[in-house]
PDB file of C-alpha atoms in Angstrom:
ATOM      1  CA  MET A  11     134.420 247.243 196.841  1.00  0.00           C
ATOM      2  CA  SER A  12     135.101 248.065 200.465  1.00  0.00           C
ATOM      3  CA  LEU A  13     137.315 247.029 203.362  1.00  0.00           C
ATOM      4  CA  THR A  14     136.158 246.001 206.812  1.00  0.00           C
ATOM      5  CA  GLY A  15     139.322 245.535 208.860  1.00  0.00           C
ATOM      6  CA  ASN A  16     141.348 243.001 206.876  1.00  0.00           C
ATOM      7  CA  VAL A  17     138.366 241.749 204.869  1.00  0.00           C
ATOM      8  CA  LEU A  18     137.799 242.889 201.297  1.00  0.00           C
ATOM      9  CA  ASN A  19     134.085 242.944 200.453  1.00  0.00           C
ATOM     10  CA  LEU A  20     133.145 242.578 196.793  1.00  0.00           C
ATOM     11  CA  SER A  21     129.722 242.709 195.188  1.00  0.00           C
ATOM     12  CA  VAL A  22     129.540 240.593 192.028  1.00  0.00           C
ATOM     13  CA  SER A  23     126.729 240.156 189.526  1.00  0.00           C
ATOM     14  CA  TYR A  24     126.500 237.523 186.834  1.00  0.00           C
ATOM     15  CA  SER A  25     124.106 235.619 184.612  1.00  0.00           C
ATOM     16  CA  GLY A  26     123.302 232.131 185.907  1.00  0.00           C
ATOM     17  CA  GLY A  27     121.252 230.553 188.654  1.00  0.00           C
ATOM     18  CA  CYS A  28     121.454 226.829 187.888  1.00  0.00           C
ATOM     19  CA  GLU A  29     125.045 226.031 188.893  1.00  0.00           C
ATOM     20  CA  THR A  30     127.380 227.118 191.665  1.00  0.00           C
ATOM     21  CA  HIS A  31     129.731 229.863 190.524  1.00  0.00           C
ATOM     22  CA  ASP A  32     133.263 229.791 191.921  1.00  0.00           C
ATOM     23  CA  PHE A  33     135.312 232.945 192.485  1.00  0.00           C
ATOM     24  CA  VAL A  34     139.001 233.134 193.399  1.00  0.00           C
ATOM     25  CA  LEU A  35     140.798 236.349 194.322  1.00  0.00           C
ATOM     26  CA  CYS A  36     144.353 236.384 192.926  1.00  0.00           C
ATOM     27  CA  TRP A  37     147.434 238.453 193.693  1.00  0.00           C
ATOM     28  CA  ASP A  38     150.846 237.995 192.068  1.00  0.00           C
ATOM     29  CA  GLU A  39     152.668 239.318 195.191  1.00  0.00           C
ATOM     30  CA  MET A  40     153.993 242.264 193.190  1.00  0.00           C
ATOM     31  CA  TYR A  41     153.950 245.867 194.423  1.00  0.00           C
ATOM     32  CA  ILE A  42     153.619 248.824 192.074  1.00  0.00           C
ATOM     33  CA  LYS A  43     155.958 251.540 193.297  1.00  0.00           C
ATOM     34  CA  THR A  44     153.746 254.603 193.232  1.00  0.00           C
ATOM     35  CA  GLN A  45     152.722 257.007 195.979  1.00  0.00           C
ATOM     36  CA  PRO A  46     151.019 255.372 197.722  1.00  0.00           C
ATOM     37  CA  MET A  47     152.352 251.952 196.777  1.00  0.00           C
ATOM     38  CA  LYS A  48     149.671 249.736 195.256  1.00  0.00           C
ATOM     39  CA  ILE A  49     148.798 246.154 194.431  1.00  0.00           C
ATOM     40  CA  GLU A  50     146.523 244.848 191.699  1.00  0.00           C
ATOM     41  CA  LEU A  51     144.126 242.011 192.441  1.00  0.00           C
ATOM     42  CA  TYR A  52     142.314 239.842 189.927  1.00  0.00           C
ATOM     43  CA  LEU A  53     139.030 237.995 190.369  1.00  0.00           C
ATOM     44  CA  SER A  54     138.753 234.659 188.599  1.00  0.00           C
ATOM     45  CA  HIS A  55     135.215 233.441 187.854  1.00  0.00           C
ATOM     46  CA  ASN A  56     134.228 229.881 186.931  1.00  0.00           C
ATOM     47  CA  ALA A  57     130.536 229.639 185.974  1.00  0.00           C
ATOM     48  CA  ASN A  58     130.691 225.821 185.829  1.00  0.00           C
ATOM     49  CA  ASN A  59     128.935 225.791 182.435  1.00  0.00           C
ATOM     50  CA  ASP A  60     125.870 227.569 183.848  1.00  0.00           C
ATOM     51  CA  THR A  61     123.647 228.457 180.882  1.00  0.00           C
ATOM     52  CA  CYS A  62     120.771 229.882 182.914  1.00  0.00           C
ATOM     53  CA  GLU A  63     119.980 233.557 182.467  1.00  0.00           C
ATOM     54  CA  ALA A  64     118.812 234.769 185.864  1.00  0.00           C
ATOM     55  CA  TRP A  65     120.719 237.848 187.075  1.00  0.00           C
ATOM     56  CA  GLU A  66     122.467 236.895 190.318  1.00  0.00           C
ATOM     57  CA  THR A  67     124.190 239.238 192.765  1.00  0.00           C
ATOM     58  CA  GLU A  68     126.189 238.214 195.800  1.00  0.00           C
ATOM     59  CA  THR A  69     128.774 239.594 198.198  1.00  0.00           C
ATOM     60  CA  LEU A  70     132.166 237.923 198.411  1.00  0.00           C
ATOM     61  CA  ASP A  71     134.465 238.393 201.402  1.00  0.00           C
ATOM     62  CA  TYR A  72     138.219 237.817 201.188  1.00  0.00           C
ATOM     63  CA  ASP A  73     140.680 237.964 204.089  1.00  0.00           C
ATOM     64  CA  LEU A  74     143.639 240.141 203.040  1.00  0.00           C
ATOM     65  CA  THR A  75     145.756 239.325 206.118  1.00  0.00           C
ATOM     66  CA  PRO A  76     148.479 237.669 203.974  1.00  0.00           C
ATOM     67  CA  VAL A  77     149.093 240.991 202.178  1.00  0.00           C
ATOM     68  CA  PRO A  78     150.393 242.993 205.187  1.00  0.00           C
ATOM     69  CA  LEU A  79     152.299 239.938 206.427  1.00  0.00           C
ATOM     70  CA  HIS A  80     154.109 239.726 203.078  1.00  0.00           C
ATOM     71  CA  TYR A  81     154.619 243.512 202.921  1.00  0.00           C
ATOM     72  CA  ASN A  82     155.895 243.777 206.507  1.00  0.00           C
ATOM     73  CA  ASN A  83     158.314 240.894 206.009  1.00  0.00           C
ATOM     74  CA  ALA A  84     159.658 242.359 202.756  1.00  0.00           C
ATOM     75  CA  ASN A  85     160.007 245.881 204.183  1.00  0.00           C
ATOM     76  CA  GLN A  86     161.025 245.133 207.794  1.00  0.00           C
ATOM     77  CA  THR A  87     158.096 247.106 209.203  1.00  0.00           C
ATOM     78  CA  THR A  88     154.903 246.511 211.186  1.00  0.00           C
ATOM     79  CA  THR A  89     152.706 249.141 209.516  1.00  0.00           C
ATOM     80  CA  GLY A  90     151.881 250.127 205.983  1.00  0.00           C
ATOM     81  CA  ASP A  91     149.525 251.639 203.460  1.00  0.00           C
ATOM     82  CA  LEU A  92     148.634 250.114 200.104  1.00  0.00           C
ATOM     83  CA  LEU A  93     146.177 251.121 197.444  1.00  0.00           C
ATOM     84  CA  VAL A  94     144.280 247.964 196.483  1.00  0.00           C
ATOM     85  CA  VAL A  95     143.149 247.985 192.842  1.00  0.00           C
ATOM     86  CA  LEU A  96     140.589 245.608 191.324  1.00  0.00           C
ATOM     87  CA  ASN A  97     138.795 246.222 188.008  1.00  0.00           C
ATOM     88  CA  ASN A  98     139.515 249.975 188.046  1.00  0.00           C
ATOM     89  CA  GLN A  99     138.197 250.314 191.597  1.00  0.00           C
ATOM     90  CA  ASN A 100     140.472 251.417 194.446  1.00  0.00           C
ATOM     91  CA  VAL A 101     140.397 251.134 198.195  1.00  0.00           C
ATOM     92  CA  MET A 102     143.112 252.224 200.659  1.00  0.00           C
ATOM     93  CA  TYR A 103     144.357 249.446 202.964  1.00  0.00           C
ATOM     94  CA  SER A 104     146.186 250.602 206.105  1.00  0.00           C
ATOM     95  CA  TRP A 105     147.412 248.532 209.040  1.00  0.00           C
TER      96      TRP A 105
END
């Protein structure tokens, strides 16, 4: 997991190869009040009943721009720092 500007880059691996796999990044718009403040993201995976057994790996890119917009609006600020957490991995997001 890494950040390039406002884009979260995720590498995912899964068993499949015969059907398109759909991934959706989810956030409940909740902040965890720690130092630094953090958010937890969840990745939803729909394999579309793919029973094939090839090992697939791909990179997913998600625009996180809505996160600082929500944060800035809630906190009356134009800058911020959040620790982004996904599956026990962390990356610092500053804007």
